[in-house]
Tab-separated table of C-alpha atoms in Angstrom:
chain	number	residue	atom	x	y	z
A	22	MET	CA	-8.227	199.175	173.407
A	23	THR	CA	-6.950	195.424	173.337
A	24	THR	CA	-5.907	194.109	176.928
A	25	PRO	CA	-2.332	192.995	176.966
A	26	ASN	CA	-1.705	189.236	177.671
A	27	ARG	CA	-1.128	188.684	181.423
A	28	TYR	CA	0.736	185.489	180.443
A	29	VAL	CA	3.438	185.430	177.618
A	30	LYS	CA	6.117	183.018	179.033
A	31	ARG	CA	5.285	179.862	180.938
A	32	THR	CA	7.485	177.423	182.889
A	33	LEU	CA	6.602	173.687	183.151
A	34	VAL	CA	7.256	172.268	186.385
A	35	SER	CA	6.868	168.444	187.462
A	36	PHE	CA	8.406	165.658	189.556
A	37	ARG	CA	11.094	163.470	187.594
A	38	GLY	CA	10.816	159.859	187.125
A	39	ARG	CA	8.492	157.636	185.029
A	40	CYS	CA	4.964	158.696	185.448
A	41	PRO	CA	2.895	156.040	187.358
A	42	MET	CA	-0.319	156.689	185.410
A	43	HIS	CA	1.239	154.628	182.232
A	44	CYS	CA	-1.415	156.629	179.739
A	45	LYS	CA	-0.929	154.952	176.390
A	46	HIS	CA	-1.166	158.120	174.660
A	47	CYS	CA	1.467	159.674	176.654
A	48	TYR	CA	4.656	160.885	174.838
A	49	THR	CA	6.893	160.931	177.846
A	50	TYR	CA	7.510	157.323	177.507
A	51	ASP	CA	9.418	158.072	174.411
A	52	LEU	CA	11.789	160.336	176.344
A	53	ASP	CA	15.065	159.675	178.340
A	54	GLU	CA	14.144	159.393	181.999
A	55	ARG	CA	15.623	162.401	184.196
A	56	GLU	CA	17.342	162.250	187.419
A	57	GLU	CA	14.924	162.299	190.303
A	58	LYS	CA	15.412	165.690	192.429
A	59	THR	CA	13.848	166.856	195.679
A	60	ILE	CA	10.957	169.565	196.169
A	61	SER	CA	13.568	172.055	196.942
A	62	GLU	CA	15.883	171.288	194.051
A	63	ILE	CA	12.815	171.550	191.843
A	64	VAL	CA	11.548	175.098	193.157
A	65	GLU	CA	15.139	176.370	192.934
A	66	GLU	CA	16.017	175.318	189.350
A	67	THR	CA	12.655	176.655	188.103
A	68	GLY	CA	13.921	180.621	188.700
A	69	HIS	CA	16.537	179.949	185.907
A	70	GLU	CA	14.590	181.496	183.276
A	71	SER	CA	12.022	184.405	183.732
A	72	PHE	CA	8.141	183.383	183.422
A	73	ASP	CA	4.758	184.991	183.972
A	74	ILE	CA	2.795	181.555	184.985
A	75	ILE	CA	3.955	178.244	186.221
A	76	TYR	CA	2.316	175.095	184.613
A	77	LEU	CA	2.502	172.270	187.286
A	78	SER	CA	2.347	169.713	184.771
A	79	GLN	CA	4.871	168.320	182.536
A	80	LYS	CA	6.150	164.858	182.521
A	81	TYR	CA	4.765	163.294	185.636
A	82	GLU	CA	1.535	163.078	187.533
A	83	ASN	CA	2.290	165.500	190.190
A	84	PHE	CA	-0.350	164.939	192.504
A	85	TYR	CA	-0.140	161.177	192.269
A	86	ASP	CA	1.311	161.251	196.201
A	87	GLU	CA	-1.163	164.553	196.963
A	88	SER	CA	1.034	165.721	199.948
A	89	GLN	CA	4.008	166.106	197.541
A	90	GLY	CA	2.282	167.790	195.151
A	91	LEU	CA	0.637	170.173	197.570
A	92	ALA	CA	4.264	170.670	199.393
A	93	LEU	CA	5.414	171.458	195.565
A	94	CYS	CA	2.686	173.834	194.549
A	95	GLN	CA	3.153	176.076	198.023
A	96	GLY	CA	7.100	176.057	197.573
A	97	LEU	CA	6.865	177.435	194.194
A	98	TYR	CA	4.031	179.806	195.171
A	99	ASP	CA	6.457	180.814	198.239
A	100	LYS	CA	9.241	181.246	196.123
A	101	TYR	CA	7.978	183.088	193.152
A	102	GLN	CA	4.426	184.773	193.807
A	103	LYS	CA	3.415	183.690	190.273
A	104	ASP	CA	0.096	182.501	189.234
A	105	ILE	CA	-0.102	178.649	189.047
A	106	PHE	CA	-1.872	176.308	186.559
A	107	ILE	CA	-2.402	172.647	187.951
A	108	ILE	CA	-3.386	169.926	185.351
A	109	THR	CA	-4.130	166.566	186.829
A	110	ARG	CA	-5.497	163.142	185.999
A	111	SER	CA	-5.456	162.404	189.894
A	112	TYR	CA	-8.728	162.286	192.061
A	113	LEU	CA	-7.888	165.004	194.833
A	114	SER	CA	-9.446	164.536	198.207
A	115	ASP	CA	-11.593	166.788	200.080
A	116	GLY	CA	-8.789	167.782	202.355
A	117	LEU	CA	-6.515	168.834	199.388
A	118	ILE	CA	-9.008	170.741	197.789
A	119	GLU	CA	-9.689	172.833	200.930
A	120	ARG	CA	-5.951	173.634	201.346
A	121	LEU	CA	-5.618	174.362	197.509
A	122	GLY	CA	-8.658	176.776	198.379
A	123	ASN	CA	-6.816	178.337	200.998
A	124	LEU	CA	-3.857	178.765	198.871
A	125	ASN	CA	-6.016	180.280	196.232
A	126	ARG	CA	-7.226	182.747	198.917
A	127	ARG	CA	-3.914	183.669	199.725
A	128	MET	CA	-2.718	183.998	196.521
A	129	GLN	CA	-5.694	186.271	195.509
A	130	GLN	CA	-4.961	188.544	198.432
A	131	GLN	CA	-1.491	189.255	196.306
A	132	CYS	CA	-3.369	189.661	193.221
A	133	ASN	CA	-2.471	186.151	192.043
A	134	GLN	CA	-4.351	183.051	190.852
A	135	LEU	CA	-4.471	179.580	191.188
A	136	TYR	CA	-6.015	177.460	188.295
A	137	ILE	CA	-6.817	173.739	188.123
A	138	ALA	CA	-7.645	171.383	185.205
A	139	VAL	CA	-8.195	167.887	184.580
A	140	SER	CA	-7.477	166.039	181.498
A	141	LEU	CA	-10.108	163.648	180.007
A	142	CYS	CA	-10.313	162.101	176.594
A	143	ALA	CA	-13.215	159.562	177.112
A	144	ASP	CA	-15.914	158.430	179.610
A	145	ASP	CA	-17.012	154.923	179.133
A	146	SER	CA	-13.955	154.313	176.866
A	147	TYR	CA	-11.256	155.932	179.058
A	148	THR	CA	-9.448	152.329	179.470
A	149	ILE	CA	-8.621	152.387	175.927
A	150	THR	CA	-5.743	154.539	176.806
A	151	GLU	CA	-5.706	154.867	180.508
A	152	ASN	CA	-5.008	152.356	183.013
A	153	GLN	CA	-7.983	152.041	185.376
A	154	MET	CA	-5.938	150.621	187.998
A	155	VAL	CA	-4.033	153.851	188.628
A	156	CYS	CA	-6.222	156.558	186.890
A	157	PRO	CA	-9.394	157.746	188.583
A	158	THR	CA	-12.606	157.613	186.507
A	159	PRO	CA	-13.599	160.470	184.805
A	160	HIS	CA	-16.418	161.275	186.892
A	161	LYS	CA	-14.313	161.310	190.069
A	162	ARG	CA	-11.850	163.746	187.979
A	163	LEU	CA	-14.936	166.047	187.504
A	164	GLU	CA	-15.373	166.195	191.142
A	165	ASN	CA	-11.996	168.145	191.267
A	166	LEU	CA	-13.188	170.783	189.089
A	167	ARG	CA	-16.559	170.972	190.928
A	168	ARG	CA	-15.376	171.258	194.358
A	169	GLY	CA	-12.661	173.464	193.218
A	170	ARG	CA	-14.776	175.999	191.737
A	171	ALA	CA	-16.675	176.070	195.207
A	172	TYR	CA	-13.649	177.368	196.727
A	173	GLY	CA	-13.201	180.065	194.230
A	174	ILE	CA	-10.416	178.249	192.013
A	175	LYS	CA	-10.705	178.887	188.208
A	176	THR	CA	-11.501	175.490	186.637
A	177	LEU	CA	-10.352	174.327	183.308
A	178	LEU	CA	-11.577	170.918	181.445
A	179	LEU	CA	-8.959	169.718	179.152
A	180	LEU	CA	-10.731	167.529	176.701
A	181	ARG	CA	-7.658	165.740	175.190
A	182	PRO	CA	-6.051	164.067	173.334
A	183	VAL	CA	-9.524	163.638	170.931
A	184	PHE	CA	-9.428	160.543	169.443
A	185	PRO	CA	-10.921	159.612	165.913
A	186	ASN	CA	-14.727	159.278	166.543
A	187	ALA	CA	-14.302	155.322	165.274
A	188	ILE	CA	-12.079	154.598	168.201
A	189	ILE	CA	-13.490	156.818	170.977
A	190	PRO	CA	-16.963	158.109	169.906
A	191	ILE	CA	-17.075	161.795	170.125
A	192	GLU	CA	-20.598	161.652	172.184
A	193	GLU	CA	-18.491	160.821	175.171
A	194	CYS	CA	-16.676	164.084	174.825
A	195	ILE	CA	-19.815	165.948	174.515
A	196	GLY	CA	-21.447	164.017	177.380
A	197	ILE	CA	-18.644	165.194	179.707
A	198	LEU	CA	-19.186	168.505	178.586
A	199	ASP	CA	-22.985	168.199	179.690
A	200	GLN	CA	-21.352	166.903	183.033
A	201	ALA	CA	-19.167	169.656	183.587
A	202	LYS	CA	-20.986	172.614	182.179
A	203	ASP	CA	-21.964	174.200	185.471
A	204	PHE	CA	-18.565	174.290	187.147
A	205	VAL	CA	-15.949	174.802	184.564
A	206	ASN	CA	-14.511	178.340	183.422
A	207	ALA	CA	-13.039	177.129	179.978
A	208	VAL	CA	-12.606	174.087	177.959
A	209	ILE	CA	-9.604	173.410	176.115
A	210	SER	CA	-9.364	170.615	173.441
A	211	SER	CA	-7.058	169.110	170.985
A	212	GLY	CA	-6.309	166.119	168.761
A	213	LEU	CA	-4.129	162.747	169.518
A	214	ILE	CA	-0.450	163.110	168.851
A	215	VAL	CA	1.252	159.692	167.788
A	216	THR	CA	4.645	158.167	167.487
A	217	ASN	CA	5.565	154.658	166.305
A	218	SER	CA	5.564	153.690	170.010
A	219	ILE	CA	2.124	155.284	171.062
A	220	LEU	CA	0.569	153.621	168.035
A	221	GLU	CA	1.956	150.233	169.255
A	222	ARG	CA	0.868	150.656	172.901
A	223	LEU	CA	-2.714	151.610	171.684
A	224	GLY	CA	-2.746	148.917	169.031
A	225	LEU	CA	-3.702	151.133	166.260
A	226	ASP	CA	-2.838	150.349	162.504
A	227	GLU	CA	-1.413	153.423	160.990
A	228	ASP	CA	-2.942	152.588	157.385
A	229	HIS	CA	-6.510	153.658	159.056
A	230	LEU	CA	-5.651	157.038	160.225
A	231	ASN	CA	-5.614	160.317	158.989
A	232	TYR	CA	-2.943	163.094	159.536
A	233	LEU	CA	-2.791	166.545	159.301
A	234	GLU	CA	0.174	167.901	157.207
A	235	ARG	CA	1.621	169.460	160.371
A	236	GLY	CA	0.988	170.340	164.043
A	237	ASP	CA	1.900	173.241	166.583
A	238	SER	CA	2.689	171.504	169.804
A	239	GLU	CA	5.861	172.350	171.304
A	240	TYR	CA	5.732	169.522	173.704
A	241	LEU	CA	6.507	167.241	171.005
A	242	SER	CA	9.642	169.088	169.244
A	243	ASP	CA	11.883	166.460	170.625
A	244	LEU	CA	10.242	163.887	168.815
A	245	GLU	CA	11.110	163.141	165.072
A	246	ASP	CA	8.349	160.895	164.540
A	247	ALA	CA	5.552	162.721	166.039
A	248	ARG	CA	2.270	162.732	163.645
A	249	TYR	CA	-0.870	164.684	164.072
A	250	LEU	CA	-4.137	162.889	163.829
A	251	ASP	CA	-6.742	164.792	161.837
A	252	VAL	CA	-9.688	165.050	164.340
A	253	GLU	CA	-10.969	168.420	162.974
A	254	HIS	CA	-14.458	167.152	162.370
A	255	GLU	CA	-14.566	165.982	166.309
A	256	LEU	CA	-13.063	169.131	167.543
A	257	SER	CA	-15.679	171.210	165.671
A	258	GLN	CA	-18.260	169.164	167.407
A	259	ILE	CA	-16.840	169.933	170.773
A	260	CYS	CA	-16.323	173.642	169.882
A	261	ASN	CA	-20.279	173.785	168.608
A	262	LYS	CA	-21.307	172.190	171.766
A	263	CYS	CA	-19.219	174.643	173.889
A	264	LYS	CA	-20.958	177.648	172.232
A	265	GLU	CA	-24.161	175.870	172.869
A	266	LYS	CA	-23.474	175.742	176.348
A	267	GLY	CA	-21.654	179.092	176.703
A	268	ILE	CA	-18.540	177.780	177.687
A	269	PRO	CA	-15.332	179.562	176.356
A	270	PHE	CA	-13.463	177.085	173.997
A	271	PHE	CA	-9.969	177.038	173.106
A	272	ARG	CA	-7.229	175.235	171.238
A	273	HIS	CA	-4.225	176.062	173.321
A	274	SER	CA	-4.009	176.752	177.226
A	275	MET	CA	-2.365	180.210	177.115
A	276	PRO	CA	-5.178	181.701	175.284
A	277	ALA	CA	-7.582	180.183	177.598
A	278	LEU	CA	-5.782	181.376	180.919
A	279	ASN	CA	-5.306	184.848	179.308
A	280	TYR	CA	-9.015	184.965	178.552
A	281	LEU	CA	-9.874	184.069	182.158
A	282	ALA	CA	-7.188	186.496	183.537
A	283	ALA	CA	-8.853	189.397	181.679
A	284	MET	CA	-12.338	188.266	183.076
A	285	SER	CA	-11.089	188.743	186.288
């Protein structure tokens, strides 16, 4: 008998304004800037539609100011008592990890779950697309997962976006897997999606890139010129390494979260 999915519909929640991380591959800089709102306003508007899980991630790095990120996370849980999936590129302090661990224990007592994921697409080459002045090193971001796991939080490694091997060697992603294998519950990976402005920010020549005929990312539905790079070979190498290490591998987040929920 197949276990029904715990998560069918998600809601994506984040602070407003331009994200301070300035990642070159980020599509949000192609979108219109939205009016900033208070935490209470964001929490209230989240309930306009039904959902099964809250993604604390969208168009802003919610833990750039970690006290604000924690307050938003706690406000959302207090209001809705739903599972929460945090996606971050920030380094979370020991104090914040402890507070998230306390929140997770409270959530588990009410049959809910907190997940933390960090996004990485490279190791030594991360400055190709990320701003080292504001974006922590890959090693520091992995520490979020190691410490979060120690508090019973379910942890996911987002190896994305994956670049063509000629731009960012796939060996760097494999090396990240080796570093994280003992403290991640699952890996999610997908390829780089570009627009004309993303190509310009990355300094890439479109004539030297290969594309898929179509993609399946709902994040980019508002962008007419979004193209999906063909990195299927690179993704297959990540998948094979995950199998070798016994780490569940997924191409999308909802199947990963439903898998982990079923394993609880």
